[in-house]
C-alpha atoms as a PDB file:
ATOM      1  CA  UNK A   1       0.000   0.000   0.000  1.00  0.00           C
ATOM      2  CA  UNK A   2       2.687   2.720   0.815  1.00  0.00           C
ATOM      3  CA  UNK A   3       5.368   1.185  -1.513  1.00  0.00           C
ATOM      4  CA  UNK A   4       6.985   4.658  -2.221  1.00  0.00           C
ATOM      5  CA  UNK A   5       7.992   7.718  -0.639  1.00  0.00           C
ATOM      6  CA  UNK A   6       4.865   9.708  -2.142  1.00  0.00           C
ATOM      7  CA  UNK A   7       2.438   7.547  -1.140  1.00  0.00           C
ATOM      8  CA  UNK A   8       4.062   7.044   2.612  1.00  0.00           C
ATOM      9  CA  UNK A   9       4.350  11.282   2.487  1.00  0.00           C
ATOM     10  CA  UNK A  10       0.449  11.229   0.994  1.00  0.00           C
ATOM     11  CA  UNK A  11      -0.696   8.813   3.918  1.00  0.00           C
ATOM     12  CA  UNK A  12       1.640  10.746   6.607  1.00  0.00           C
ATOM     13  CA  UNK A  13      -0.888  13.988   5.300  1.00  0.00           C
ATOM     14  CA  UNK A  14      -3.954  11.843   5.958  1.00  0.00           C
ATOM     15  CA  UNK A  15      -2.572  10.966   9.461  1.00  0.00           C
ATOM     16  CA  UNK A  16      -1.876   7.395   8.597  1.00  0.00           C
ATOM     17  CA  UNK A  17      -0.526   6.057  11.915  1.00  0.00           C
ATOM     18  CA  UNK A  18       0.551   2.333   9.376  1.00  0.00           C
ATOM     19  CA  UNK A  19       2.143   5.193   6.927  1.00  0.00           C
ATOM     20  CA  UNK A  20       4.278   6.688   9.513  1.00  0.00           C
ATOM     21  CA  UNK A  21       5.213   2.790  10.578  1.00  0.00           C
ATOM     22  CA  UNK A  22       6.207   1.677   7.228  1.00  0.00           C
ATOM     23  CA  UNK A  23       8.562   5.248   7.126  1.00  0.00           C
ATOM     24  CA  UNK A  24      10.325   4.637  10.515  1.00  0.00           C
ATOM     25  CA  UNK A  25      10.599   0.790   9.063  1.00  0.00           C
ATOM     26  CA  UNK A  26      11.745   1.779   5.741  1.00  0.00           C
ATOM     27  CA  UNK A  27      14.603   4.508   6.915  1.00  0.00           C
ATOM     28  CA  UNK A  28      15.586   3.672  10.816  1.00  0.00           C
ATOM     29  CA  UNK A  29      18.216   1.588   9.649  1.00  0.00           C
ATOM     30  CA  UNK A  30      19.941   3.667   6.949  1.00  0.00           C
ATOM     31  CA  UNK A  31      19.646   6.476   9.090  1.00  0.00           C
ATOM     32  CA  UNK A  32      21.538   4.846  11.844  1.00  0.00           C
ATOM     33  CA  UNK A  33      23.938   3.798   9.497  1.00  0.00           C
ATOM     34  CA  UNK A  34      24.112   7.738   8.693  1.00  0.00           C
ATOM     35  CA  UNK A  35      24.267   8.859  12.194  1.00  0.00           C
ATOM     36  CA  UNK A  36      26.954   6.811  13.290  1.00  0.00           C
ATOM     37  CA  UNK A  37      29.590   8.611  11.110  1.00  0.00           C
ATOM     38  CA  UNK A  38      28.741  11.372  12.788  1.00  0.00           C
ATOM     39  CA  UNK A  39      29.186  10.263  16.469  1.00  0.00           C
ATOM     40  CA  UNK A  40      30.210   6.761  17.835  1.00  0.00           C
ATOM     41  CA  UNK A  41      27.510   7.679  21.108  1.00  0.00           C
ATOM     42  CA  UNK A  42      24.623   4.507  19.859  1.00  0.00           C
ATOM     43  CA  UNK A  43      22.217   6.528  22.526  1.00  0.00           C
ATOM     44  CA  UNK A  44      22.379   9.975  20.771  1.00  0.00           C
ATOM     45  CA  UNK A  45      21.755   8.404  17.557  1.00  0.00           C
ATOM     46  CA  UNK A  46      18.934   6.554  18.299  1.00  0.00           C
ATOM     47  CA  UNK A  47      17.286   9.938  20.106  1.00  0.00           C
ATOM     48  CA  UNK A  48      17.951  11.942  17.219  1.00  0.00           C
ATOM     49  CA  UNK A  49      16.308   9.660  15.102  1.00  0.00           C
ATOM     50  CA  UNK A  50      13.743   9.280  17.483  1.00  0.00           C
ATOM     51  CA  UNK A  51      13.452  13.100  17.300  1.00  0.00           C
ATOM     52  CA  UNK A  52      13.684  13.419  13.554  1.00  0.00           C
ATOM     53  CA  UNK A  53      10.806  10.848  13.006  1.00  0.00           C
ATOM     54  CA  UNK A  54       8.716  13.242  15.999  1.00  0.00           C
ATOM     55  CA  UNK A  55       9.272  16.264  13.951  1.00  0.00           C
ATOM     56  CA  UNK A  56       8.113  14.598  10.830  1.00  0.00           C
ATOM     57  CA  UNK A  57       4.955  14.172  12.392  1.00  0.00           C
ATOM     58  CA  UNK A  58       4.266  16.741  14.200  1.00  0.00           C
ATOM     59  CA  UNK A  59       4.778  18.627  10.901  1.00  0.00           C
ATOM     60  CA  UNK A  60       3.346  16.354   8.564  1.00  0.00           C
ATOM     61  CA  UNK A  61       0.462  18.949   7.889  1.00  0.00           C
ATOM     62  CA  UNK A  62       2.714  22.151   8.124  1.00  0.00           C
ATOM     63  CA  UNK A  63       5.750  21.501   6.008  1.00  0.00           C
ATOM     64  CA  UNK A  64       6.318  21.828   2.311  1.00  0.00           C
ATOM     65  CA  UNK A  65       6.208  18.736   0.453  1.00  0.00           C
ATOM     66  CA  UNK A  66       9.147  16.774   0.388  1.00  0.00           C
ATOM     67  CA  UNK A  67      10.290  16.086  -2.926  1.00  0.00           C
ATOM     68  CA  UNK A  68      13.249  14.040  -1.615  1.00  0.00           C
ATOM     69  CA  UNK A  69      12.338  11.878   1.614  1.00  0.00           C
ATOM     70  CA  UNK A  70      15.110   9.967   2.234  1.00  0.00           C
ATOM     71  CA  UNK A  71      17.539  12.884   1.820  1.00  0.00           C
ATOM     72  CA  UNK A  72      15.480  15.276   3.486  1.00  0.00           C
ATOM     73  CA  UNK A  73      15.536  12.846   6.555  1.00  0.00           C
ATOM     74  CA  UNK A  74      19.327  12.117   6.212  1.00  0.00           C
ATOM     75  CA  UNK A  75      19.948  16.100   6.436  1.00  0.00           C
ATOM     76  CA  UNK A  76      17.755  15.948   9.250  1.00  0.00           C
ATOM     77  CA  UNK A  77      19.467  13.609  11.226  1.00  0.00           C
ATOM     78  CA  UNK A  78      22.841  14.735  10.648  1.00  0.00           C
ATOM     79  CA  UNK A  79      21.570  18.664  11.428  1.00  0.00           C
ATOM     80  CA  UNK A  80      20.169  16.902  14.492  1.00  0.00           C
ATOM     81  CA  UNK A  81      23.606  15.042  15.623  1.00  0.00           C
ATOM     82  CA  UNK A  82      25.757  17.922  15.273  1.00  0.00           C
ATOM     83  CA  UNK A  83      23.750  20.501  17.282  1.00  0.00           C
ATOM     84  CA  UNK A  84      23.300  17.895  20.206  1.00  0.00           C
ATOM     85  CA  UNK A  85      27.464  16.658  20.186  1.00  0.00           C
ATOM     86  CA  UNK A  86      27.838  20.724  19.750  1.00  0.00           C
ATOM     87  CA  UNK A  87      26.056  21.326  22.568  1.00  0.00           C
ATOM     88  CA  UNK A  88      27.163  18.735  24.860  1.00  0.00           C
ATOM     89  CA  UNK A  89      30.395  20.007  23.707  1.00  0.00           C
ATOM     90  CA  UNK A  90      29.814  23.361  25.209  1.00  0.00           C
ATOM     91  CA  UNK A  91      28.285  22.134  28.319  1.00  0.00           C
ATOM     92  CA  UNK A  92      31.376  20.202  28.942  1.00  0.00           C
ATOM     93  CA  UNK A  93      33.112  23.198  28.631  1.00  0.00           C
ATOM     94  CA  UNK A  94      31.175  25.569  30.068  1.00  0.00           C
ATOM     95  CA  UNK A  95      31.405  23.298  33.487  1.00  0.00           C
ATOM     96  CA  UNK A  96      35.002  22.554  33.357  1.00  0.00           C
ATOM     97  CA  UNK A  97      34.244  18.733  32.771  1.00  0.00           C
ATOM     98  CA  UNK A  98      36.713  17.571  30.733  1.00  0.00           C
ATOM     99  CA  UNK A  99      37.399  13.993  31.765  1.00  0.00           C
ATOM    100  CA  UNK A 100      35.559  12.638  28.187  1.00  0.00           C
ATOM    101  CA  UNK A 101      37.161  15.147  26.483  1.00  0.00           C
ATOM    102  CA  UNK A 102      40.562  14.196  27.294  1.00  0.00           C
ATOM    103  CA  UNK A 103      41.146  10.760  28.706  1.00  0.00           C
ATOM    104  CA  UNK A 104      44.602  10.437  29.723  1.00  0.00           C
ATOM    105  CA  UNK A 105      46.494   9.603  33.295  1.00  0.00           C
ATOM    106  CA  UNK A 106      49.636  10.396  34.584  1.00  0.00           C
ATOM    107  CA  UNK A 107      52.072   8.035  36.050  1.00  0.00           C
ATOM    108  CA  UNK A 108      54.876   9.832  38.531  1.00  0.00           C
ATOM    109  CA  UNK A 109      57.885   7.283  38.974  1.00  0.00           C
END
């Protein structure tokens, strides 16, 4: 029934809860894939996929159509990636915790 990315986009727009199933089905996986070159952390890039497939349908009735799913959804996840690992970055630094920044020890003879 939703064999291609129009018709899964077309059903998402009728508030197809089986559309939105066969998308997270048809992408999770690639995505991850995607994700992980971005950070080695499995947890952030399952949330951020998590978050990605939230957004898409939260906006299915708000955004422009899509022309390109699967490359508007890898953008999204790698968008997504980067501005959490930024700002944990800044956190990090902003509190002086440094220890997974740096993991090193020093040995005094």
């Amino acid at each position: 029934m939703y064999s291609t990315d129009e018709e899964i986009l077309h059903g998402l727009k009728r508030n197809s809860d089986f559309a939105f199933s066969v998308l997270m089905r048809k992408y999770y996986s690639d995505l991850y894939r995607y994700g992980r070159h971005f950070t080695s952390d499995e947890t952030i890039v399952a949330d951020c996929i998590q978050d990605v497939f939230i957004n898409v349908w939260e906006n299915r009735h708000k955004t422009a159509p899509i022309r390109h799913l699967k490359q508007y959804l890898l953008t999204a996840i790698k968008r997504r990636i980067l501005r959490i690992t930024s700002q944990n970055k800044q956190t990090r630094l902003a509190t002086g915790n440094m220890e997974d920044e740096y993991d090193f020890g020093l040995d005094f003879s």
